[in-house]
mmCIF file of C-alpha atoms in Angstrom:
data_model
loop_
_atom_site.group_PDB
_atom_site.id
_atom_site.type_symbol
_atom_site.label_atom_id
_atom_site.label_comp_id
_atom_site.label_asym_id
_atom_site.label_seq_id
_atom_site.Cartn_x
_atom_site.Cartn_y
_atom_site.Cartn_z
ATOM 1 C CA MET A 11 -13.154 -2.070 -6.416
ATOM 2 C CA SER A 12 -14.721 -1.300 -3.008
ATOM 3 C CA ASP A 13 -18.040 -0.337 -2.337
ATOM 4 C CA THR A 14 -16.356 2.681 0.384
ATOM 5 C CA LEU A 15 -15.852 5.144 -2.720
ATOM 6 C CA ARG A 16 -18.185 6.539 -4.951
ATOM 7 C CA PRO A 17 -17.535 5.357 -8.763
ATOM 8 C CA ARG A 18 -16.883 8.994 -10.269
ATOM 9 C CA ALA A 19 -14.388 10.378 -7.538
ATOM 10 C CA ALA A 20 -12.901 6.204 -8.119
ATOM 11 C CA LEU A 21 -11.145 7.652 -11.542
ATOM 12 C CA ARG A 22 -9.178 9.445 -8.837
ATOM 13 C CA THR A 23 -8.753 7.178 -5.839
ATOM 14 C CA ALA A 24 -9.228 3.456 -7.602
ATOM 15 C CA VAL A 25 -5.542 3.006 -8.118
ATOM 16 C CA VAL A 26 -4.296 3.884 -4.595
ATOM 17 C CA TRP A 27 -7.273 1.854 -3.114
ATOM 18 C CA GLU A 28 -6.629 -0.992 -4.439
ATOM 19 C CA VAL A 29 -2.310 -0.791 -3.777
ATOM 20 C CA LEU A 30 -3.288 0.383 -0.199
ATOM 21 C CA GLN A 31 -5.926 -2.274 0.812
ATOM 22 C CA ASP A 32 -3.246 -4.551 -0.646
ATOM 23 C CA ALA A 33 -0.755 -3.258 1.351
ATOM 24 C CA LEU A 34 -2.707 -3.303 4.546
ATOM 25 C CA GLU A 35 -4.073 -7.144 4.096
ATOM 26 C CA ARG A 36 -0.173 -7.657 4.369
ATOM 27 C CA ARG A 37 0.398 -6.012 7.225
ATOM 28 C CA VAL A 38 -1.949 -8.219 8.985
ATOM 29 C CA GLU A 39 -1.023 -10.955 8.184
ATOM 30 C CA ALA A 40 2.372 -10.171 9.010
ATOM 31 C CA THR A 41 1.035 -8.475 12.789
ATOM 32 C CA GLY A 42 -1.241 -11.778 12.624
ATOM 33 C CA ARG A 43 -3.019 -8.057 14.413
ATOM 34 C CA LEU A 44 -6.705 -7.402 12.656
ATOM 35 C CA VAL A 45 -6.408 -4.001 13.382
ATOM 36 C CA LEU A 46 -3.576 -1.829 12.622
ATOM 37 C CA ASP A 47 -2.120 2.089 13.366
ATOM 38 C CA VAL A 48 -2.972 3.907 10.204
ATOM 39 C CA LEU A 49 -1.666 7.748 9.821
ATOM 40 C CA ASP A 50 -3.290 9.777 6.863
ATOM 41 C CA THR A 51 -1.130 13.102 7.342
ATOM 42 C CA GLY A 52 -2.773 15.723 5.110
ATOM 43 C CA GLY A 53 -5.926 13.479 5.311
ATOM 44 C CA GLY A 54 -8.176 16.039 4.875
ATOM 45 C CA SER A 55 -12.124 15.021 5.212
ATOM 46 C CA GLY A 56 -11.397 11.806 5.271
ATOM 47 C CA ASN A 57 -11.019 10.715 1.537
ATOM 48 C CA PHE A 58 -9.362 7.734 2.206
ATOM 49 C CA ALA A 59 -9.305 7.479 6.296
ATOM 50 C CA VAL A 60 -12.954 6.868 6.484
ATOM 51 C CA PRO A 61 -13.027 3.347 4.050
ATOM 52 C CA VAL A 62 -9.511 2.622 6.094
ATOM 53 C CA ALA A 63 -11.478 2.842 9.482
ATOM 54 C CA ARG A 64 -14.412 1.478 7.457
ATOM 55 C CA LEU A 65 -11.845 -1.792 7.049
ATOM 56 C CA GLY A 66 -11.669 -2.092 10.917
ATOM 57 C CA HIS A 67 -7.841 -0.687 11.402
ATOM 58 C CA ARG A 68 -7.612 3.048 13.555
ATOM 59 C CA VAL A 69 -6.734 5.698 11.482
ATOM 60 C CA THR A 70 -5.264 9.098 13.172
ATOM 61 C CA VAL A 71 -5.819 11.967 10.349
ATOM 62 C CA VAL A 72 -2.979 14.879 11.007
ATOM 63 C CA ASP A 73 -4.203 18.279 8.884
ATOM 64 C CA PRO A 74 -3.778 21.706 9.190
ATOM 65 C CA SER A 75 -7.175 23.011 8.116
ATOM 66 C CA PRO A 76 -10.185 22.830 10.987
ATOM 67 C CA ASN A 77 -12.689 22.838 9.024
ATOM 68 C CA ALA A 78 -11.037 19.513 6.564
ATOM 69 C CA LEU A 79 -11.150 17.988 10.725
ATOM 70 C CA PHE A 80 -14.756 19.230 10.911
ATOM 71 C CA ALA A 81 -15.647 17.420 8.158
ATOM 72 C CA LEU A 82 -13.651 14.421 8.638
ATOM 73 C CA GLU A 83 -15.633 14.248 12.030
ATOM 74 C CA ARG A 84 -18.803 14.543 10.549
ATOM 75 C CA ARG A 85 -18.032 12.297 7.708
ATOM 76 C CA ALA A 86 -16.930 9.201 10.415
ATOM 77 C CA ALA A 87 -20.066 9.674 12.569
ATOM 78 C CA GLU A 88 -22.309 9.362 9.393
ATOM 79 C CA ALA A 89 -19.947 5.632 8.277
ATOM 80 C CA ASP A 90 -20.426 4.195 11.657
ATOM 81 C CA VAL A 91 -16.484 4.418 12.547
ATOM 82 C CA ALA A 92 -16.156 7.927 14.501
ATOM 83 C CA ASP A 93 -15.014 4.896 17.589
ATOM 84 C CA ARG A 94 -11.858 4.445 14.946
ATOM 85 C CA VAL A 95 -10.515 7.868 13.761
ATOM 86 C CA ARG A 96 -9.258 10.439 14.931
ATOM 87 C CA GLY A 97 -8.301 13.963 13.580
ATOM 88 C CA VAL A 98 -5.432 16.360 15.136
ATOM 89 C CA GLN A 99 -4.485 19.624 13.653
ATOM 90 C CA GLY A 100 -0.499 19.596 12.465
ATOM 91 C CA ASP A 101 1.456 18.980 9.526
ATOM 92 C CA ALA A 102 4.276 17.132 8.282
ATOM 93 C CA HIS A 103 6.933 19.349 9.362
ATOM 94 C CA GLY A 104 6.398 19.729 13.252
ATOM 95 C CA LEU A 105 4.476 16.263 12.884
ATOM 96 C CA PHE A 106 5.615 15.095 16.172
ATOM 97 C CA ASP A 107 4.436 17.272 18.274
ATOM 98 C CA VAL A 108 1.208 15.997 17.518
ATOM 99 C CA VAL A 109 1.699 12.153 17.052
ATOM 100 C CA GLU A 110 4.045 9.356 18.499
ATOM 101 C CA ARG A 111 7.105 8.798 16.676
ATOM 102 C CA GLY A 112 6.819 5.033 15.575
ATOM 103 C CA GLY A 113 4.222 4.601 16.711
ATOM 104 C CA TYR A 114 2.114 3.488 13.466
ATOM 105 C CA ASP A 115 2.055 0.033 10.970
ATOM 106 C CA VAL A 116 1.102 2.455 7.691
ATOM 107 C CA VAL A 117 1.306 6.030 6.810
ATOM 108 C CA LEU A 118 -0.461 7.362 4.248
ATOM 109 C CA CYS A 119 1.355 10.635 2.851
ATOM 110 C CA HIS A 120 -1.366 11.815 0.109
ATOM 111 C CA GLY A 121 -1.324 15.186 -1.881
ATOM 112 C CA VAL A 122 0.961 16.740 1.376
ATOM 113 C CA LEU A 123 4.609 16.812 -1.066
ATOM 114 C CA GLU A 124 3.398 19.481 -3.649
ATOM 115 C CA TYR A 125 3.332 22.218 -1.056
ATOM 116 C CA VAL A 126 5.541 21.349 1.573
ATOM 117 C CA ASP A 127 8.491 23.897 1.730
ATOM 118 C CA ASP A 128 11.317 21.069 2.227
ATOM 119 C CA PRO A 129 9.568 17.832 0.463
ATOM 120 C CA ALA A 130 12.459 15.457 2.003
ATOM 121 C CA GLU A 131 12.132 17.065 5.257
ATOM 122 C CA ALA A 132 8.333 15.727 5.453
ATOM 123 C CA VAL A 133 8.958 12.322 3.596
ATOM 124 C CA ARG A 134 11.853 11.448 6.636
ATOM 125 C CA ASN A 135 9.056 12.939 9.378
ATOM 126 C CA THR A 136 6.065 9.923 7.751
ATOM 127 C CA VAL A 137 9.464 7.333 7.673
ATOM 128 C CA ALA A 138 9.663 7.978 11.408
ATOM 129 C CA ALA A 139 6.306 7.545 12.342
ATOM 130 C CA LEU A 140 6.210 3.719 10.813
ATOM 131 C CA ARG A 141 6.660 0.438 13.462
ATOM 132 C CA PRO A 142 9.698 -1.654 12.299
ATOM 133 C CA GLU A 143 8.513 -3.106 8.594
ATOM 134 C CA GLY A 144 5.774 -0.833 8.525
ATOM 135 C CA VAL A 145 4.620 0.397 5.113
ATOM 136 C CA LEU A 146 3.996 4.186 3.963
ATOM 137 C CA SER A 147 1.758 5.411 0.998
ATOM 138 C CA LEU A 148 3.493 8.157 -0.940
ATOM 139 C CA LEU A 149 1.171 10.101 -3.545
ATOM 140 C CA ALA A 150 2.157 13.285 -5.665
ATOM 141 C CA ALA A 151 1.749 15.557 -8.108
ATOM 142 C CA GLY A 152 3.542 14.094 -11.430
ATOM 143 C CA LEU A 153 5.520 16.522 -14.235
ATOM 144 C CA GLY A 154 4.621 14.713 -16.859
ATOM 145 C CA GLY A 155 1.143 14.988 -16.381
ATOM 146 C CA ALA A 156 1.240 18.403 -16.111
ATOM 147 C CA VAL A 157 3.258 19.062 -19.364
ATOM 148 C CA LEU A 158 1.585 17.256 -21.461
ATOM 149 C CA SER A 159 -2.127 18.794 -20.029
ATOM 150 C CA ARG A 160 -0.350 22.502 -20.536
ATOM 151 C CA ALA A 161 0.667 20.853 -23.489
ATOM 152 C CA LEU A 162 -2.840 19.875 -25.070
ATOM 153 C CA ALA A 163 -4.238 23.132 -24.212
ATOM 154 C CA GLY A 164 -2.639 24.641 -26.354
ATOM 155 C CA HIS A 165 -0.139 26.507 -24.212
ATOM 156 C CA PHE A 166 2.973 25.442 -25.378
ATOM 157 C CA LYS A 167 5.476 27.826 -23.479
ATOM 158 C CA GLU A 168 3.934 26.509 -19.686
ATOM 159 C CA ALA A 169 4.582 23.411 -21.132
ATOM 160 C CA ARG A 170 7.886 23.522 -21.571
ATOM 161 C CA GLN A 171 9.155 25.872 -18.455
ATOM 162 C CA ALA A 172 6.700 22.997 -16.065
ATOM 163 C CA LEU A 173 9.525 20.627 -18.075
ATOM 164 C CA GLU A 174 13.029 22.842 -17.304
ATOM 165 C CA ASP A 175 11.519 23.931 -14.175
ATOM 166 C CA PRO A 176 13.612 22.346 -11.165
ATOM 167 C CA ASN A 177 10.321 22.124 -9.244
ATOM 168 C CA GLY A 178 8.565 21.439 -12.565
ATOM 169 C CA ARG A 179 5.870 24.527 -12.254
ATOM 170 C CA TRP A 180 4.386 26.497 -15.682
ATOM 171 C CA GLY A 181 4.296 29.722 -14.342
ATOM 172 C CA ALA A 182 4.036 32.425 -11.782
ATOM 173 C CA GLY A 183 0.041 31.221 -11.706
ATOM 174 C CA ASP A 184 0.934 27.783 -11.223
ATOM 175 C CA PRO A 185 -1.084 26.480 -7.890
ATOM 176 C CA VAL A 186 1.231 23.852 -7.150
ATOM 177 C CA PRO A 187 4.518 24.878 -5.824
ATOM 178 C CA HIS A 188 6.775 20.602 -6.686
ATOM 179 C CA ARG A 189 5.561 18.286 -9.121
ATOM 180 C CA PHE A 190 7.750 14.968 -9.489
ATOM 181 C CA THR A 191 8.891 12.030 -11.556
ATOM 182 C CA ALA A 192 8.843 8.478 -10.476
ATOM 183 C CA GLY A 193 12.717 9.059 -10.042
ATOM 184 C CA ARG A 194 12.844 11.774 -7.894
ATOM 185 C CA LEU A 195 10.262 10.077 -6.028
ATOM 186 C CA SER A 196 11.334 6.906 -5.539
ATOM 187 C CA ALA A 197 15.268 8.956 -4.427
ATOM 188 C CA LEU A 198 13.429 10.457 -1.833
ATOM 189 C CA VAL A 199 11.683 7.165 -0.500
ATOM 190 C CA GLU A 200 14.844 5.738 -0.169
ATOM 191 C CA GLY A 201 17.217 8.911 1.082
ATOM 192 C CA ALA A 202 15.211 7.936 3.980
ATOM 193 C CA GLY A 203 15.555 4.743 4.839
ATOM 194 C CA LEU A 204 12.831 2.227 2.621
ATOM 195 C CA ARG A 205 13.162 -0.143 -0.002
ATOM 196 C CA VAL A 206 10.390 0.646 -2.949
ATOM 197 C CA GLY A 207 7.835 -1.399 -2.883
ATOM 198 C CA ALA A 208 5.947 -0.662 -6.196
ATOM 199 C CA VAL A 209 5.891 2.528 -8.418
ATOM 200 C CA HIS A 210 2.129 3.603 -9.804
ATOM 201 C CA GLY A 211 0.957 5.928 -12.477
ATOM 202 C CA VAL A 212 -2.440 7.409 -11.156
ATOM 203 C CA ARG A 213 -4.743 9.396 -13.388
ATOM 204 C CA VAL A 214 -2.992 8.380 -16.633
ATOM 205 C CA PHE A 215 -5.998 8.654 -18.689
ATOM 206 C CA ALA A 216 -9.261 10.011 -15.994
ATOM 207 C CA ASP A 217 -7.956 13.861 -16.815
ATOM 208 C CA LEU A 218 -7.533 13.520 -20.741
ATOM 209 C CA VAL A 219 -11.152 11.712 -21.012
ATOM 210 C CA PRO A 220 -13.781 14.425 -21.716
ATOM 211 C CA GLY A 221 -16.418 14.110 -18.746
ATOM 212 C CA GLY A 222 -19.597 13.951 -20.288
ATOM 213 C CA LEU A 223 -18.692 10.916 -22.372
ATOM 214 C CA VAL A 224 -18.016 9.028 -19.183
ATOM 215 C CA ASP A 225 -20.931 9.418 -17.499
ATOM 216 C CA THR A 226 -23.122 9.335 -20.912
ATOM 217 C CA GLU A 227 -21.414 6.095 -22.525
ATOM 218 C CA PRO A 228 -22.518 3.384 -20.971
ATOM 219 C CA GLY A 229 -20.051 0.840 -19.732
ATOM 220 C CA ALA A 230 -17.343 3.319 -20.149
ATOM 221 C CA LEU A 231 -16.603 4.197 -16.251
ATOM 222 C CA ASP A 232 -15.425 0.567 -15.754
ATOM 223 C CA ALA A 233 -13.996 -0.224 -18.984
ATOM 224 C CA LEU A 234 -11.563 3.540 -18.025
ATOM 225 C CA LEU A 235 -11.002 2.013 -14.331
ATOM 226 C CA LYS A 236 -9.483 -0.850 -15.900
ATOM 227 C CA LEU A 237 -7.964 0.748 -18.245
ATOM 228 C CA GLU A 238 -6.146 2.601 -15.457
ATOM 229 C CA ALA A 239 -5.749 0.223 -13.641
ATOM 230 C CA ALA A 240 -3.246 -2.266 -16.826
ATOM 231 C CA ALA A 241 -1.169 0.842 -17.338
ATOM 232 C CA ALA A 242 -0.469 2.436 -13.153
ATOM 233 C CA GLU A 243 2.006 -0.363 -13.249
ATOM 234 C CA LEU A 244 3.825 0.159 -16.410
ATOM 235 C CA ALA A 245 6.821 2.090 -16.489
ATOM 236 C CA ALA A 246 5.778 3.802 -20.169
ATOM 237 C CA PHE A 247 3.038 5.562 -18.479
ATOM 238 C CA HIS A 248 4.096 6.995 -15.433
ATOM 239 C CA SER A 249 5.378 9.835 -17.284
ATOM 240 C CA VAL A 250 2.716 11.114 -18.262
ATOM 241 C CA ALA A 251 0.232 10.546 -15.226
ATOM 242 C CA THR A 252 -1.148 12.864 -13.245
ATOM 243 C CA GLN A 253 -0.130 11.794 -9.760
ATOM 244 C CA LEU A 254 2.530 9.255 -8.719
ATOM 245 C CA HIS A 255 1.941 6.686 -6.048
ATOM 246 C CA VAL A 256 4.873 4.848 -4.417
ATOM 247 C CA LEU A 257 4.950 2.362 -1.821
ATOM 248 C CA GLY A 258 7.721 2.152 0.765
ATOM 249 C CA GLU A 259 8.396 -0.173 3.145
ATOM 250 C CA ALA A 260 10.954 -0.144 6.099
ATOM 251 C CA PRO A 261 13.368 -2.847 7.349
ATOM 252 C CA GLU A 262 12.670 -4.712 10.505
ATOM 253 C CA ALA A 263 14.267 -3.394 13.500
ATOM 254 C CA GLN A 264 18.209 -4.222 14.247
ATOM 255 C CA GLY A 265 17.959 -7.351 16.311
ATOM 256 C CA ALA A 266 15.192 -8.686 15.548
#
């Protein structure tokens, strides 16, 4: 577990960070370049961008919120990586109004697909930003986790509504416009021309365990992190994860 992530926040980010860090290392080996160009769409205040920059890579963050970009700038300065982090205002729909097409070794699309009008278009745009053999890290809300959480809270009608709704919404008051199954996310990645390299369930248990237990029971946080890591790759747990992570890999350039 990287020391760039705060321990409590690690419950939400540890699995994705480990997969992403491994993908970055593999791209460094494959390209022979120690410094990669990374694009973080919807990267906000830099939860992933700053740790990636601390590994030595150049990161461009695209986000529609000026406040988030201001926080990103401050956070990057505090981490002494301001020279490797650039924030630009924009979104997945108009991505190439603000960044270069085909200019990045790795693209992060975390927490974006839930809120865009056309998830398929957003995935196609992020894929178009990749260089040949580049890697897409895609993280989105899972349908099963929402159904389970509503049911455990006693909201059985809402749980069933989410299960039957094409977008996985539990009602008019649901703040999340889209939720996904592992199959649907994988299909979006493959439909955009990438190969699915790995699928992981994220926050399988973390959102169900009482926070007081994790904070006060000796060794509980570390044990829960290890449990999350062990369950993340098992398909049986993808259906109940709060989030799903798909790693997509681009093919080689034609004629290469």
